[in-house]
mmCIF file of C-alpha atoms and ligand atoms in Angstrom:
data_model
loop_
_atom_site.group_PDB
_atom_site.id
_atom_site.type_symbol
_atom_site.label_atom_id
_atom_site.label_comp_id
_atom_site.label_asym_id
_atom_site.label_seq_id
_atom_site.Cartn_x
_atom_site.Cartn_y
_atom_site.Cartn_z
ATOM 1 C CA UNK A 1 -33.407 19.606 -46.179
ATOM 2 C CA UNK A 2 -35.493 20.741 -49.188
ATOM 3 C CA UNK A 3 -37.784 23.675 -48.890
ATOM 4 C CA UNK A 4 -40.694 24.142 -51.159
ATOM 5 C CA UNK A 5 -42.221 26.660 -51.810
ATOM 6 C CA UNK A 6 -46.264 26.534 -52.407
ATOM 7 C CA UNK A 7 -48.591 29.005 -53.671
ATOM 8 C CA UNK A 8 -52.114 28.215 -52.900
ATOM 9 C CA UNK A 9 -55.348 29.609 -53.722
ATOM 10 C CA UNK A 10 -58.303 29.598 -51.558
ATOM 11 C CA UNK A 11 -61.285 30.598 -54.294
ATOM 12 C CA UNK A 12 -65.001 30.643 -53.686
ATOM 13 C CA UNK A 13 -68.128 32.899 -53.398
ATOM 14 C CA UNK A 14 -68.308 36.305 -50.891
ATOM 15 C CA UNK A 15 -69.386 34.996 -47.517
ATOM 16 C CA UNK A 16 -68.447 31.547 -47.738
ATOM 17 C CA UNK A 17 -65.668 31.947 -44.662
ATOM 18 C CA UNK A 18 -62.462 32.086 -47.108
ATOM 19 C CA UNK A 19 -60.716 35.038 -45.197
ATOM 20 C CA UNK A 20 -61.860 32.887 -41.691
ATOM 21 C CA UNK A 21 -60.368 29.726 -42.858
ATOM 22 C CA UNK A 22 -56.869 31.440 -43.687
ATOM 23 C CA UNK A 23 -57.015 33.171 -40.424
ATOM 24 C CA UNK A 24 -57.866 30.239 -38.511
ATOM 25 C CA UNK A 25 -55.104 28.497 -40.238
ATOM 26 C CA UNK A 26 -52.322 31.056 -40.110
ATOM 27 C CA UNK A 27 -53.075 32.505 -36.522
ATOM 28 C CA UNK A 28 -55.622 29.176 -34.865
ATOM 29 C CA UNK A 29 -58.223 32.420 -34.296
ATOM 30 C CA UNK A 30 -61.961 32.205 -35.862
ATOM 31 C CA UNK A 31 -62.483 36.200 -35.272
ATOM 32 C CA UNK A 32 -61.148 38.181 -37.445
ATOM 33 C CA UNK A 33 -57.872 39.731 -37.094
ATOM 34 C CA UNK A 34 -56.616 39.377 -40.440
ATOM 35 C CA UNK A 35 -57.906 40.990 -43.696
ATOM 36 C CA UNK A 36 -56.012 41.432 -46.743
ATOM 37 C CA UNK A 37 -55.248 43.823 -48.913
ATOM 38 C CA UNK A 38 -57.368 43.569 -52.245
ATOM 39 C CA UNK A 39 -55.795 41.720 -54.447
ATOM 40 C CA UNK A 40 -52.056 41.886 -53.776
ATOM 41 C CA UNK A 41 -51.475 40.285 -50.441
ATOM 42 C CA UNK A 42 -50.939 36.908 -49.368
ATOM 43 C CA UNK A 43 -50.409 34.730 -45.704
ATOM 44 C CA UNK A 44 -47.688 32.903 -45.164
ATOM 45 C CA UNK A 45 -47.268 29.753 -43.194
ATOM 46 C CA UNK A 46 -44.046 27.357 -42.676
ATOM 47 C CA UNK A 47 -44.515 23.800 -41.931
ATOM 48 C CA UNK A 48 -41.837 21.362 -40.900
ATOM 49 C CA UNK A 49 -43.510 18.659 -43.071
ATOM 50 C CA UNK A 50 -41.305 15.716 -42.618
ATOM 51 C CA UNK A 51 -37.396 15.431 -41.196
ATOM 52 C CA UNK A 52 -36.253 16.260 -44.872
ATOM 53 C CA UNK A 53 -38.505 18.663 -45.800
ATOM 54 C CA UNK A 54 -39.964 22.262 -45.196
ATOM 55 C CA UNK A 55 -43.227 23.743 -46.303
ATOM 56 C CA UNK A 56 -43.378 27.456 -47.098
ATOM 57 C CA UNK A 57 -47.062 28.040 -47.809
ATOM 58 C CA UNK A 58 -48.244 31.288 -49.426
ATOM 59 C CA UNK A 59 -52.159 31.075 -49.171
ATOM 60 C CA UNK A 60 -53.974 33.778 -51.873
ATOM 61 C CA UNK A 61 -57.094 34.821 -50.783
ATOM 62 C CA UNK A 62 -59.037 36.425 -53.497
ATOM 63 C CA UNK A 63 -59.779 39.249 -51.057
ATOM 64 C CA UNK A 64 -63.318 40.653 -51.947
ATOM 65 C CA UNK A 65 -63.027 40.183 -55.582
ATOM 66 C CA UNK A 66 -65.379 37.480 -55.687
ATOM 67 C CA UNK A 67 -67.674 39.695 -57.832
ATOM 68 C CA UNK A 68 -65.421 39.205 -60.937
ATOM 69 C CA UNK A 69 -65.818 35.607 -60.724
ATOM 70 C CA UNK A 70 -63.062 35.145 -63.203
ATOM 71 C CA UNK A 71 -59.772 36.498 -61.943
ATOM 72 C CA UNK A 72 -56.593 38.039 -63.395
ATOM 73 C CA UNK A 73 -53.960 35.528 -64.912
ATOM 74 C CA UNK A 74 -51.242 37.056 -62.317
ATOM 75 C CA UNK A 75 -53.605 35.863 -59.684
ATOM 76 C CA UNK A 76 -53.195 32.220 -60.821
ATOM 77 C CA UNK A 77 -49.878 32.488 -61.947
ATOM 78 C CA UNK A 78 -47.446 29.895 -60.132
ATOM 79 C CA UNK A 79 -50.241 28.281 -58.227
ATOM 80 C CA UNK A 80 -49.920 24.721 -57.438
ATOM 81 C CA UNK A 81 -53.119 24.091 -55.514
ATOM 82 C CA UNK A 82 -56.498 25.571 -55.007
ATOM 83 C CA UNK A 83 -59.160 25.044 -51.939
ATOM 84 C CA UNK A 84 -62.456 25.956 -53.657
ATOM 85 C CA UNK A 85 -64.720 26.367 -50.775
ATOM 86 C CA UNK A 86 -68.599 26.314 -50.459
ATOM 87 C CA UNK A 87 -71.002 27.193 -47.843
ATOM 88 C CA UNK A 88 -72.883 24.140 -47.029
ATOM 89 C CA UNK A 89 -76.279 25.929 -46.107
ATOM 90 C CA UNK A 90 -75.885 28.223 -49.680
ATOM 91 C CA UNK A 91 -76.813 26.031 -52.635
ATOM 92 C CA UNK A 92 -75.714 29.470 -55.088
ATOM 93 C CA UNK A 93 -72.603 29.216 -53.339
ATOM 94 C CA UNK A 94 -72.292 25.208 -54.388
ATOM 95 C CA UNK A 95 -73.310 26.095 -58.000
ATOM 96 C CA UNK A 96 -70.722 28.626 -58.302
ATOM 97 C CA UNK A 97 -67.933 25.997 -57.732
ATOM 98 C CA UNK A 98 -68.198 24.987 -61.450
ATOM 99 C CA UNK A 99 -67.681 28.372 -62.210
ATOM 100 C CA UNK A 100 -64.546 28.248 -60.133
ATOM 101 C CA UNK A 101 -63.057 25.118 -61.212
ATOM 102 C CA UNK A 102 -63.902 26.194 -64.993
ATOM 103 C CA UNK A 103 -61.670 29.239 -64.322
ATOM 104 C CA UNK A 104 -58.809 27.700 -62.518
ATOM 105 C CA UNK A 105 -58.696 24.727 -65.185
ATOM 106 C CA UNK A 106 -57.890 27.575 -67.829
ATOM 107 C CA UNK A 107 -55.662 29.438 -66.238
ATOM 108 C CA UNK A 108 -53.878 27.666 -63.606
ATOM 109 C CA UNK A 109 -51.488 25.323 -64.941
ATOM 110 C CA UNK A 110 -48.537 23.283 -63.582
ATOM 111 C CA UNK A 111 -45.271 23.701 -65.673
ATOM 112 C CA UNK A 112 -46.163 20.400 -67.580
ATOM 113 C CA UNK A 113 -49.393 21.755 -68.524
ATOM 114 C CA UNK A 114 -51.404 20.010 -66.490
ATOM 115 C CA UNK A 115 -54.567 21.528 -64.006
ATOM 116 C CA UNK A 116 -53.476 21.987 -60.325
ATOM 117 C CA UNK A 117 -54.899 19.614 -57.515
ATOM 118 C CA UNK A 118 -58.004 21.015 -56.258
ATOM 119 C CA UNK A 119 -60.103 20.187 -52.962
ATOM 120 C CA UNK A 120 -63.306 21.004 -52.892
ATOM 121 C CA UNK A 121 -64.461 22.070 -49.211
ATOM 122 C CA UNK A 122 -67.629 22.398 -47.899
ATOM 123 C CA UNK A 123 -67.662 24.846 -44.983
ATOM 124 C CA UNK A 124 -70.111 25.629 -42.146
ATOM 125 C CA UNK A 125 -70.653 21.985 -41.638
ATOM 126 C CA UNK A 126 -71.709 23.367 -37.932
ATOM 127 C CA UNK A 127 -74.898 24.883 -39.600
ATOM 128 C CA UNK A 128 -78.033 22.506 -39.089
ATOM 129 C CA UNK A 129 -79.683 23.954 -42.410
ATOM 130 C CA UNK A 130 -77.882 22.138 -45.382
ATOM 131 C CA UNK A 131 -78.999 22.705 -48.936
ATOM 132 C CA UNK A 132 -76.558 20.357 -50.469
ATOM 133 C CA UNK A 133 -76.496 16.768 -49.842
ATOM 134 C CA UNK A 134 -73.527 14.448 -49.300
ATOM 135 C CA UNK A 135 -74.027 12.757 -52.513
ATOM 136 C CA UNK A 136 -74.789 15.856 -54.412
ATOM 137 C CA UNK A 137 -71.211 17.192 -53.354
ATOM 138 C CA UNK A 138 -69.375 13.703 -53.575
ATOM 139 C CA UNK A 139 -70.810 13.299 -57.405
ATOM 140 C CA UNK A 140 -69.858 16.837 -58.213
ATOM 141 C CA UNK A 141 -66.740 16.580 -56.895
ATOM 142 C CA UNK A 142 -65.537 13.768 -59.007
ATOM 143 C CA UNK A 143 -67.616 14.705 -62.205
ATOM 144 C CA UNK A 144 -65.301 18.147 -61.896
ATOM 145 C CA UNK A 145 -61.714 16.644 -61.577
ATOM 146 C CA UNK A 146 -61.336 17.580 -57.757
ATOM 147 C CA UNK A 147 -59.006 14.995 -56.373
ATOM 148 C CA UNK A 148 -61.405 14.631 -53.207
ATOM 149 C CA UNK A 149 -63.674 16.714 -51.203
ATOM 150 C CA UNK A 150 -64.272 17.345 -47.143
ATOM 151 C CA UNK A 151 -66.526 18.785 -44.740
ATOM 152 C CA UNK A 152 -65.312 21.516 -42.488
ATOM 153 C CA UNK A 153 -66.400 24.079 -39.789
ATOM 154 C CA UNK A 154 -64.125 26.968 -39.335
ATOM 155 C CA UNK A 155 -66.061 28.230 -36.769
ATOM 156 C CA UNK A 156 -65.671 24.660 -34.950
ATOM 157 C CA UNK A 157 -62.180 24.497 -36.009
ATOM 158 C CA UNK A 158 -62.717 21.077 -37.864
ATOM 159 C CA UNK A 159 -60.886 20.177 -40.866
ATOM 160 C CA UNK A 160 -59.003 23.595 -41.437
ATOM 161 C CA UNK A 161 -55.712 21.875 -41.021
ATOM 162 C CA UNK A 162 -56.678 18.532 -42.549
ATOM 163 C CA UNK A 163 -57.886 20.134 -45.469
ATOM 164 C CA UNK A 164 -54.341 21.869 -45.624
ATOM 165 C CA UNK A 165 -52.469 18.915 -45.140
ATOM 166 C CA UNK A 166 -54.650 16.561 -47.607
ATOM 167 C CA UNK A 167 -53.902 19.318 -50.215
ATOM 168 C CA UNK A 168 -49.856 19.735 -49.371
ATOM 169 C CA UNK A 169 -49.702 15.968 -49.519
ATOM 170 C CA UNK A 170 -51.564 15.928 -52.994
ATOM 171 C CA UNK A 171 -49.493 18.575 -54.288
ATOM 172 C CA UNK A 172 -45.856 17.031 -53.092
ATOM 173 C CA UNK A 173 -47.100 13.897 -54.868
ATOM 174 C CA UNK A 174 -47.731 15.073 -58.387
HETATM 175 P P1 LIG B 201 -65.491 35.385 -47.571
HETATM 176 O O1 LIG B 201 -65.945 36.444 -47.677
HETATM 177 O O2 LIG B 201 -65.242 34.327 -48.164
HETATM 178 O O3 LIG B 201 -63.995 35.596 -46.772
HETATM 179 O O4 LIG B 201 -65.911 34.977 -46.102
HETATM 180 P P2 LIG B 201 -65.578 35.254 -44.180
HETATM 181 O O5 LIG B 201 -64.303 34.843 -43.910
HETATM 182 O O6 LIG B 201 -65.753 36.817 -44.440
HETATM 183 O O7 LIG B 201 -66.845 34.676 -43.658
HETATM 184 C C1 LIG B 201 -68.315 35.150 -43.942
HETATM 185 C C2 LIG B 201 -69.141 35.007 -42.542
HETATM 186 O O8 LIG B 201 -69.310 33.726 -42.081
HETATM 187 C C3 LIG B 201 -68.506 35.623 -41.411
HETATM 188 O O9 LIG B 201 -69.826 36.094 -40.728
HETATM 189 C C4 LIG B 201 -67.939 34.405 -40.691
HETATM 190 O O10 LIG B 201 -67.710 34.416 -39.436
HETATM 191 C C5 LIG B 201 -68.855 33.369 -40.940
HETATM 192 N N1 LIG B 201 -68.231 31.734 -41.064
HETATM 193 C C6 LIG B 201 -66.999 31.504 -41.672
HETATM 194 N N2 LIG B 201 -67.113 30.268 -41.320
HETATM 195 C C7 LIG B 201 -67.853 29.696 -40.837
HETATM 196 C C8 LIG B 201 -68.257 28.354 -40.207
HETATM 197 O O11 LIG B 201 -67.597 27.478 -40.176
HETATM 198 N N3 LIG B 201 -69.718 28.248 -39.606
HETATM 199 C C9 LIG B 201 -70.127 29.349 -39.625
HETATM 200 N N4 LIG B 201 -71.533 28.941 -38.714
HETATM 201 N N5 LIG B 201 -70.032 30.664 -39.722
HETATM 202 C C10 LIG B 201 -68.562 30.600 -40.563
#
């Protein structure tokens, strides 16, 4: 039995749903029962990935430090994958994804020097008002080195587990 320990970052502007995402994924709840200590804490989940592999996930949410945009290297150290999240009803949160990705590409590297796999997640797709079209997201995702993008609704529990599964799959395949 192999056990992988994967440090995964969840980044994006404030209010896009990062804490809700982690809470939903870890505990299955939408209402907040979880809030991390600023900067130093992370949530853990153990996955039985296959007959031979277990995956221990460490999810690092930036926990209210979004205003610094550029995070410290400690936060990025040892990370092997990332979810960059925005709110589909907020164009400014979408525009910020470019900065988040640039910051990641400068600071988070795999031991071989490659950038870490990043999934772009368009949250709050339950909302009727959309500020960003699928075409725009698709183009942006491809042009900025995301391996894929997905729509999600943490509120309706849509694509939360699936986004994490795709990310873990990508991490284990590189
Ligand atoms: P964070 O600052 O990025 O950690 O965002 P939070 O997890 O604190 O969520 C910000 C707000 O968005 C909260 O009021 C959540 O209840 C709400 N929220 C999170 N996910 C969704 C979603 O999928 N749909 C809708 N409509 N609201 C959401």
